Amino acid sequence: MPNELSESESQKVMGNIPDSEKVLKNKVAIITGASRGIGKAIAQRFAEAGASVVICARNDGLLKKVSAEITSKGQQCLALRADVTSENDVAETVKKTLDTHGHLDILVNNAGMVRDNLIARMKPEDWDIVLSTNLKSAFLFISAAAKPMIRKRSGRIINITSVIGIRGNAGQANYAASKAGIIGLTKSAAREFASRNILVNAIAPGFIVTDMTDQISSEQRELITKEIPLNRLGQPEDIANAALFLASERASYITGQVINVDGGMII
Ligand code: NAP
């Protein structure tokens, strides 16, 4: 028997996803903080799945690079520079998305930052910037994106929280509070928008290899790995796969949930 690949298998080997597997075909998705790390992986996964992605972050150069990588594969991507803490930038991002595509189906609130310190040493401005970047931004985007989704009577909102928002962490009170806030925001928005068929969920990543976790020493990495039952750190693609599921039709009876993607850190 010759070891022949089926048409769909050979398309995948060529890097092309067959049309039948483009589960986000005709969908428009905004992904915040998509210039690198987890946001970039989500944008790439969604674009592969047929979505027109709109990516935003502050670093214009990196954003354009990600956009060029995606469009070079014949996929759709619009890069919009935006600071997610700015109400004006958020409104402009949603407006330009609607001007370009006419509708908005999926919002991924992913942009985030850390500014770690023990509470006794943490400055109020370190508290404010982390809460504003990680939490207020999600409120601003949900508020702006909900209007076109309500009109369409359909939408998906995926907020990126963290295992730290569930269990806390010494030295990360501001970050943990922002991520716990994301969980409360997710559950409340899920209840508010369920009647309009807008599903709102959160993903709680564990320890994922990105710039955010780059500065951790190899000793600390070893200690963290010991805490992970699957015995490895996560990759941005692990989060992107969960986001793709939540954005797809297959998740149409799931709302108000927090899905841990953490190798079993929290069981
Ligand atoms: P990252 O590599 O540091 O990327 C953060 C992204 O957010 C960048 O694209 C950054 O772009 C953007 N961003 C930050 N501040 C922004 C602002 N004011 N306006 C617009 N964009 C902004 O981090 P990551 O690891 O991919 O993290 C992504 C999300 O996952 C975050 O919410 C993080 O808290 C969460 N998370 C990460 C881990 C992990 O282990 N890595 C674990 C749990 C949760 P610019 O700098 O260009 O603006």
Short mmCIF file of C-alpha atoms and ligand atoms in Angstrom, two decimals:
data_model
loop_
_atom_site.label_atom_id
_atom_site.label_comp_id
_atom_site.label_asym_id
_atom_site.label_seq_id
_atom_site.Cartn_x
_atom_site.Cartn_y
_atom_site.Cartn_z
CA MET A 1 0.00 0.00 0.00
CA PRO A 2 1.64 3.34 -0.97
CA ASN A 3 1.83 5.75 1.94
CA GLU A 4 -0.24 8.48 0.25
CA LEU A 5 -1.55 11.54 2.09
CA SER A 6 -5.20 12.47 1.76
CA GLU A 7 -5.95 15.83 0.09
CA SER A 8 -6.54 17.51 3.46
CA GLU A 9 -3.36 16.02 4.97
CA SER A 10 -1.22 17.15 2.06
CA GLN A 11 -2.72 20.66 2.25
CA LYS A 12 -1.73 20.78 5.93
CA VAL A 13 1.81 19.66 5.13
CA MET A 14 1.96 22.53 2.62
CA GLY A 15 0.94 24.90 5.44
CA ASN A 16 -2.57 25.43 4.05
CA ILE A 17 -5.51 24.66 6.29
CA PRO A 18 -8.30 23.07 4.23
CA ASP A 19 -11.46 25.19 3.98
CA SER A 20 -13.48 22.67 6.01
CA GLU A 21 -11.18 23.29 9.00
CA LYS A 22 -11.39 27.08 8.81
CA VAL A 23 -13.69 27.26 11.80
CA LEU A 24 -13.54 31.07 11.96
CA LYS A 25 -14.28 31.71 8.28
CA ASN A 26 -15.99 35.11 7.75
CA LYS A 27 -15.39 36.08 11.40
CA VAL A 28 -13.71 39.32 12.43
CA ALA A 29 -11.60 39.24 15.60
CA ILE A 30 -9.82 41.96 17.58
CA ILE A 31 -6.85 40.70 19.58
CA THR A 32 -5.19 43.14 21.97
CA GLY A 33 -1.49 42.92 22.82
CA ALA A 34 -0.78 40.93 19.67
CA SER A 35 2.67 42.35 18.87
CA ARG A 36 4.33 39.35 20.59
CA GLY A 37 3.85 36.41 22.93
CA ILE A 38 0.41 34.95 23.57
CA GLY A 39 -1.49 37.64 21.63
CA LYS A 40 0.62 37.05 18.52
CA ALA A 41 0.03 33.29 18.73
CA ILE A 42 -3.73 33.83 19.07
CA ALA A 43 -3.76 36.19 16.07
CA GLN A 44 -1.82 33.65 13.98
CA ARG A 45 -4.08 30.74 15.02
CA PHE A 46 -7.28 32.73 14.34
CA ALA A 47 -6.02 33.93 10.93
CA GLU A 48 -5.11 30.33 9.99
CA ALA A 49 -8.66 29.36 10.97
CA GLY A 50 -10.02 31.87 8.44
CA ALA A 51 -10.71 34.93 10.61
CA SER A 52 -9.88 38.49 9.57
CA VAL A 53 -7.79 39.57 12.53
CA VAL A 54 -7.32 43.09 13.83
CA ILE A 55 -4.26 43.31 16.05
CA CYS A 56 -3.29 46.13 18.37
CA ALA A 57 -0.44 47.11 20.70
CA ARG A 58 1.76 50.18 21.20
CA ASN A 59 4.87 49.03 19.32
CA ASP A 60 4.04 49.90 15.72
CA GLY A 61 7.13 48.21 14.26
CA LEU A 62 6.50 44.83 15.89
CA LEU A 63 2.81 45.03 15.07
CA LYS A 64 3.53 45.61 11.37
CA LYS A 65 5.95 42.67 11.38
CA VAL A 66 3.29 40.33 12.79
CA SER A 67 0.77 41.67 10.28
CA ALA A 68 3.21 41.14 7.37
CA GLU A 69 3.87 37.54 8.51
CA ILE A 70 0.14 36.81 8.55
CA THR A 71 -0.74 38.50 5.25
CA SER A 72 2.26 36.85 3.50
CA LYS A 73 0.37 33.55 3.94
CA GLY A 74 -2.67 34.98 2.15
CA GLN A 75 -4.51 35.54 5.46
CA GLN A 76 -6.27 38.72 6.61
CA CYS A 77 -4.72 41.07 9.17
CA LEU A 78 -5.13 44.75 10.01
CA ALA A 79 -2.59 46.29 12.42
CA LEU A 80 -3.76 49.28 14.50
CA ARG A 81 -1.44 50.98 16.94
CA ALA A 82 -3.30 51.52 20.22
CA ASP A 83 -2.66 51.99 23.92
CA VAL A 84 -5.32 49.85 25.62
CA THR A 85 -5.43 52.18 28.64
CA SER A 86 -6.71 55.01 26.42
CA GLU A 87 -10.49 55.21 26.02
CA ASN A 88 -9.97 57.12 22.78
CA ASP A 89 -7.59 54.50 21.29
CA VAL A 90 -9.99 51.69 22.24
CA ALA A 91 -12.96 53.47 20.62
CA GLU A 92 -10.87 54.18 17.48
CA THR A 93 -9.78 50.52 17.24
CA VAL A 94 -13.36 49.28 17.33
CA LYS A 95 -14.51 52.02 14.92
CA LYS A 96 -11.75 51.27 12.36
CA THR A 97 -12.54 47.55 12.61
CA LEU A 98 -16.20 48.25 11.82
CA ASP A 99 -15.30 50.75 9.05
CA THR A 100 -13.07 48.09 7.44
CA HIS A 101 -15.09 44.93 7.94
CA GLY A 102 -18.62 46.08 8.79
CA HIS A 103 -18.94 43.74 11.79
CA LEU A 104 -17.09 42.38 14.83
CA ASP A 105 -17.53 38.81 16.04
CA ILE A 106 -14.72 38.09 18.51
CA LEU A 107 -12.79 40.17 21.04
CA VAL A 108 -9.73 38.82 22.85
CA ASN A 109 -8.58 40.98 25.76
CA ASN A 110 -4.99 39.80 26.04
CA ALA A 111 -2.77 42.91 26.51
CA GLY A 112 -1.10 42.87 29.89
CA MET A 113 1.94 43.78 31.92
CA VAL A 114 3.64 43.15 35.26
CA ARG A 115 5.30 45.56 37.67
CA ASP A 116 6.22 43.32 40.58
CA ASN A 117 7.13 44.32 44.11
CA LEU A 118 6.26 43.42 47.67
CA ILE A 119 3.22 45.35 48.91
CA ALA A 120 5.31 47.32 51.41
CA ARG A 121 7.51 48.59 48.57
CA MET A 122 4.92 48.90 45.81
CA LYS A 123 4.26 52.47 44.66
CA PRO A 124 0.67 53.56 44.02
CA GLU A 125 1.65 54.29 40.40
CA ASP A 126 2.78 50.64 40.00
CA TRP A 127 -0.67 49.60 41.23
CA ASP A 128 -2.49 52.03 38.91
CA ILE A 129 -0.62 51.20 35.69
CA VAL A 130 -1.05 47.43 36.13
CA LEU A 131 -4.75 47.71 37.01
CA SER A 132 -5.31 50.09 34.12
CA THR A 133 -3.44 47.98 31.53
CA ASN A 134 -4.74 44.58 32.62
CA LEU A 135 -8.27 45.30 33.86
CA LYS A 136 -9.65 48.70 32.90
CA SER A 137 -8.59 48.04 29.29
CA ALA A 138 -10.80 44.93 29.19
CA PHE A 139 -13.77 46.93 30.51
CA LEU A 140 -13.16 49.65 27.87
CA PHE A 141 -12.93 47.11 25.03
CA ILE A 142 -15.94 45.08 26.17
CA SER A 143 -18.00 48.23 26.48
CA ALA A 144 -17.04 49.40 22.95
CA ALA A 145 -17.27 45.95 21.30
CA ALA A 146 -20.58 44.98 22.93
CA LYS A 147 -22.56 47.55 20.91
CA PRO A 148 -21.97 46.01 17.45
CA MET A 149 -22.23 42.50 18.97
CA ILE A 150 -25.60 43.33 20.57
CA ARG A 151 -26.84 44.67 17.22
CA LYS A 152 -25.77 41.39 15.60
CA ARG A 153 -27.17 39.32 18.48
CA SER A 154 -23.95 37.33 18.53
CA GLY A 155 -20.39 37.58 19.77
CA ARG A 156 -17.54 35.97 21.66
CA ILE A 157 -15.39 37.68 24.26
CA ILE A 158 -12.30 35.93 25.63
CA ASN A 159 -10.39 37.54 28.47
CA ILE A 160 -6.89 36.41 29.40
CA THR A 161 -6.57 36.13 33.17
CA SER A 162 -3.88 34.09 35.00
CA VAL A 163 -3.46 31.35 37.59
CA ILE A 164 -2.06 34.19 39.73
CA GLY A 165 -5.55 35.77 39.75
CA ILE A 166 -6.86 32.55 41.28
CA ARG A 167 -4.19 31.70 43.83
CA GLY A 168 -2.29 35.00 44.38
CA ASN A 169 1.48 35.43 44.49
CA ALA A 170 3.85 37.21 46.86
CA GLY A 171 5.31 40.20 45.03
CA GLN A 172 2.44 40.38 42.52
CA ALA A 173 -0.46 41.91 44.48
CA ASN A 174 -1.23 44.42 41.72
CA TYR A 175 -1.07 41.77 38.98
CA ALA A 176 -3.09 39.22 41.01
CA ALA A 177 -5.76 41.83 41.78
CA SER A 178 -6.02 42.79 38.11
CA LYS A 179 -6.34 39.15 37.03
CA ALA A 180 -8.87 38.32 39.79
CA GLY A 181 -10.76 41.40 38.57
CA ILE A 182 -10.79 39.95 35.05
CA ILE A 183 -12.55 36.86 36.41
CA GLY A 184 -15.27 38.98 38.10
CA LEU A 185 -15.63 41.06 34.93
CA THR A 186 -15.92 37.90 32.80
CA LYS A 187 -18.65 36.36 34.96
CA SER A 188 -20.63 39.61 35.18
CA ALA A 189 -20.39 40.30 31.44
CA ALA A 190 -21.41 36.69 30.71
CA ARG A 191 -24.58 37.20 32.76
CA GLU A 192 -25.29 40.64 31.22
CA PHE A 193 -24.87 39.58 27.60
CA ALA A 194 -26.14 35.99 27.59
CA SER A 195 -29.60 37.03 26.37
CA ARG A 196 -27.94 38.64 23.32
CA ASN A 197 -26.02 35.46 22.50
CA ILE A 198 -22.68 37.05 23.44
CA LEU A 199 -20.56 34.45 25.22
CA VAL A 200 -17.88 35.65 27.61
CA ASN A 201 -15.15 33.38 28.97
CA ALA A 202 -11.66 33.64 30.39
CA ILE A 203 -8.48 31.63 29.98
CA ALA A 204 -6.11 31.34 32.93
CA PRO A 205 -2.63 30.51 31.62
CA GLY A 206 -0.04 29.02 33.94
CA PHE A 207 3.61 29.67 33.20
CA ILE A 208 4.01 30.42 29.47
CA VAL A 209 7.33 31.10 27.75
CA THR A 210 7.14 34.73 26.50
CA ASP A 211 8.94 38.06 27.07
CA MET A 212 6.83 38.46 30.24
CA THR A 213 8.45 35.42 31.87
CA ASP A 214 11.86 35.88 30.22
CA GLN A 215 13.58 37.51 33.17
CA ILE A 216 12.97 34.61 35.55
CA SER A 217 16.22 32.87 36.51
CA SER A 218 16.87 29.27 35.47
CA GLU A 219 16.74 28.24 39.15
CA GLN A 220 13.27 29.75 39.50
CA ARG A 221 12.19 28.06 36.26
CA GLU A 222 13.26 24.71 37.64
CA LEU A 223 11.27 25.33 40.83
CA ILE A 224 8.20 26.37 38.83
CA THR A 225 8.49 23.33 36.54
CA LYS A 226 8.44 21.08 39.61
CA GLU A 227 5.04 22.58 40.50
CA ILE A 228 3.60 21.67 37.08
CA PRO A 229 2.19 18.11 36.90
CA LEU A 230 2.80 17.98 33.12
CA ASN A 231 6.44 18.85 33.92
CA ARG A 232 6.94 21.52 31.28
CA LEU A 233 6.39 25.22 30.79
CA GLY A 234 3.59 26.22 28.42
CA GLN A 235 3.96 27.69 24.93
CA PRO A 236 1.90 30.61 23.55
CA GLU A 237 0.29 28.12 21.12
CA ASP A 238 -1.18 26.19 24.09
CA ILE A 239 -3.21 29.30 24.94
CA ALA A 240 -4.03 30.05 21.29
CA ASN A 241 -5.56 26.56 20.90
CA ALA A 242 -7.87 27.11 23.88
CA ALA A 243 -8.83 30.56 22.54
CA LEU A 244 -9.65 29.06 19.14
CA PHE A 245 -11.95 26.52 20.79
CA LEU A 246 -13.75 29.22 22.82
CA ALA A 247 -14.17 31.37 19.70
CA SER A 248 -15.55 28.48 17.64
CA GLU A 249 -19.07 27.08 17.24
CA ARG A 250 -17.97 24.07 19.29
CA ALA A 251 -18.04 26.26 22.43
CA SER A 252 -21.55 27.62 21.84
CA TYR A 253 -22.91 26.34 25.21
CA ILE A 254 -20.07 27.69 27.35
CA THR A 255 -20.21 31.08 29.02
CA GLY A 256 -18.93 32.68 32.23
CA GLN A 257 -16.17 30.08 32.63
CA VAL A 258 -12.49 30.27 33.43
CA ILE A 259 -10.48 27.61 31.59
CA ASN A 260 -7.11 26.87 33.13
CA VAL A 261 -4.38 26.13 30.60
CA ASP A 262 -1.57 25.52 33.03
CA GLY A 263 -0.27 21.96 32.74
CA GLY A 264 -2.18 21.11 35.90
CA MET A 265 -0.70 23.85 38.15
CA ILE A 266 -4.14 24.34 39.66
CA ILE A 267 -6.07 21.12 40.14
P1 NAP B 1 4.17 39.86 26.61
O1 NAP B 1 4.98 38.95 25.75
O2 NAP B 1 4.85 40.80 27.53
O3 NAP B 1 3.17 40.66 25.65
C1 NAP B 1 2.30 41.63 26.19
C2 NAP B 1 1.53 42.26 25.05
O4 NAP B 1 0.67 43.27 25.61
C3 NAP B 1 2.43 42.94 24.05
O5 NAP B 1 1.92 42.76 22.75
C4 NAP B 1 2.35 44.40 24.47
O6 NAP B 1 2.61 45.23 23.34
C5 NAP B 1 0.90 44.49 24.92
N1 NAP B 1 0.64 45.63 25.78
C6 NAP B 1 1.15 45.88 27.03
N2 NAP B 1 0.73 47.07 27.47
C7 NAP B 1 -0.08 47.59 26.50
C8 NAP B 1 -0.78 48.79 26.35
N3 NAP B 1 -0.81 49.74 27.31
N4 NAP B 1 -1.47 49.00 25.21
C9 NAP B 1 -1.48 48.07 24.22
N5 NAP B 1 -0.82 46.91 24.30
C10 NAP B 1 -0.12 46.67 25.43
O7 NAP B 1 3.17 39.03 27.53
P2 NAP B 1 2.45 37.60 27.33
O8 NAP B 1 3.16 36.65 28.20
O9 NAP B 1 2.24 37.31 25.90
O10 NAP B 1 1.07 37.93 28.05
C11 NAP B 1 -0.15 38.10 27.37
C12 NAP B 1 -1.29 38.02 28.38
O11 NAP B 1 -1.25 36.73 29.03
C13 NAP B 1 -1.17 39.05 29.50
O12 NAP B 1 -2.47 39.51 29.85
C14 NAP B 1 -0.58 38.26 30.66
O13 NAP B 1 -0.91 38.81 31.90
C15 NAP B 1 -1.24 36.91 30.44
N6 NAP B 1 -0.53 35.80 31.08
C16 NAP B 1 0.75 35.48 30.73
C17 NAP B 1 1.38 34.43 31.35
C18 NAP B 1 2.77 34.00 31.02
O14 NAP B 1 3.31 33.10 31.72
N7 NAP B 1 3.42 34.54 30.01
C19 NAP B 1 0.72 33.71 32.38
C20 NAP B 1 -0.57 34.08 32.71
C21 NAP B 1 -1.20 35.12 32.05
P3 NAP B 1 3.34 46.68 23.40
O15 NAP B 1 4.38 46.61 24.46
O16 NAP B 1 3.84 46.83 22.03
O17 NAP B 1 2.24 47.65 23.70
#
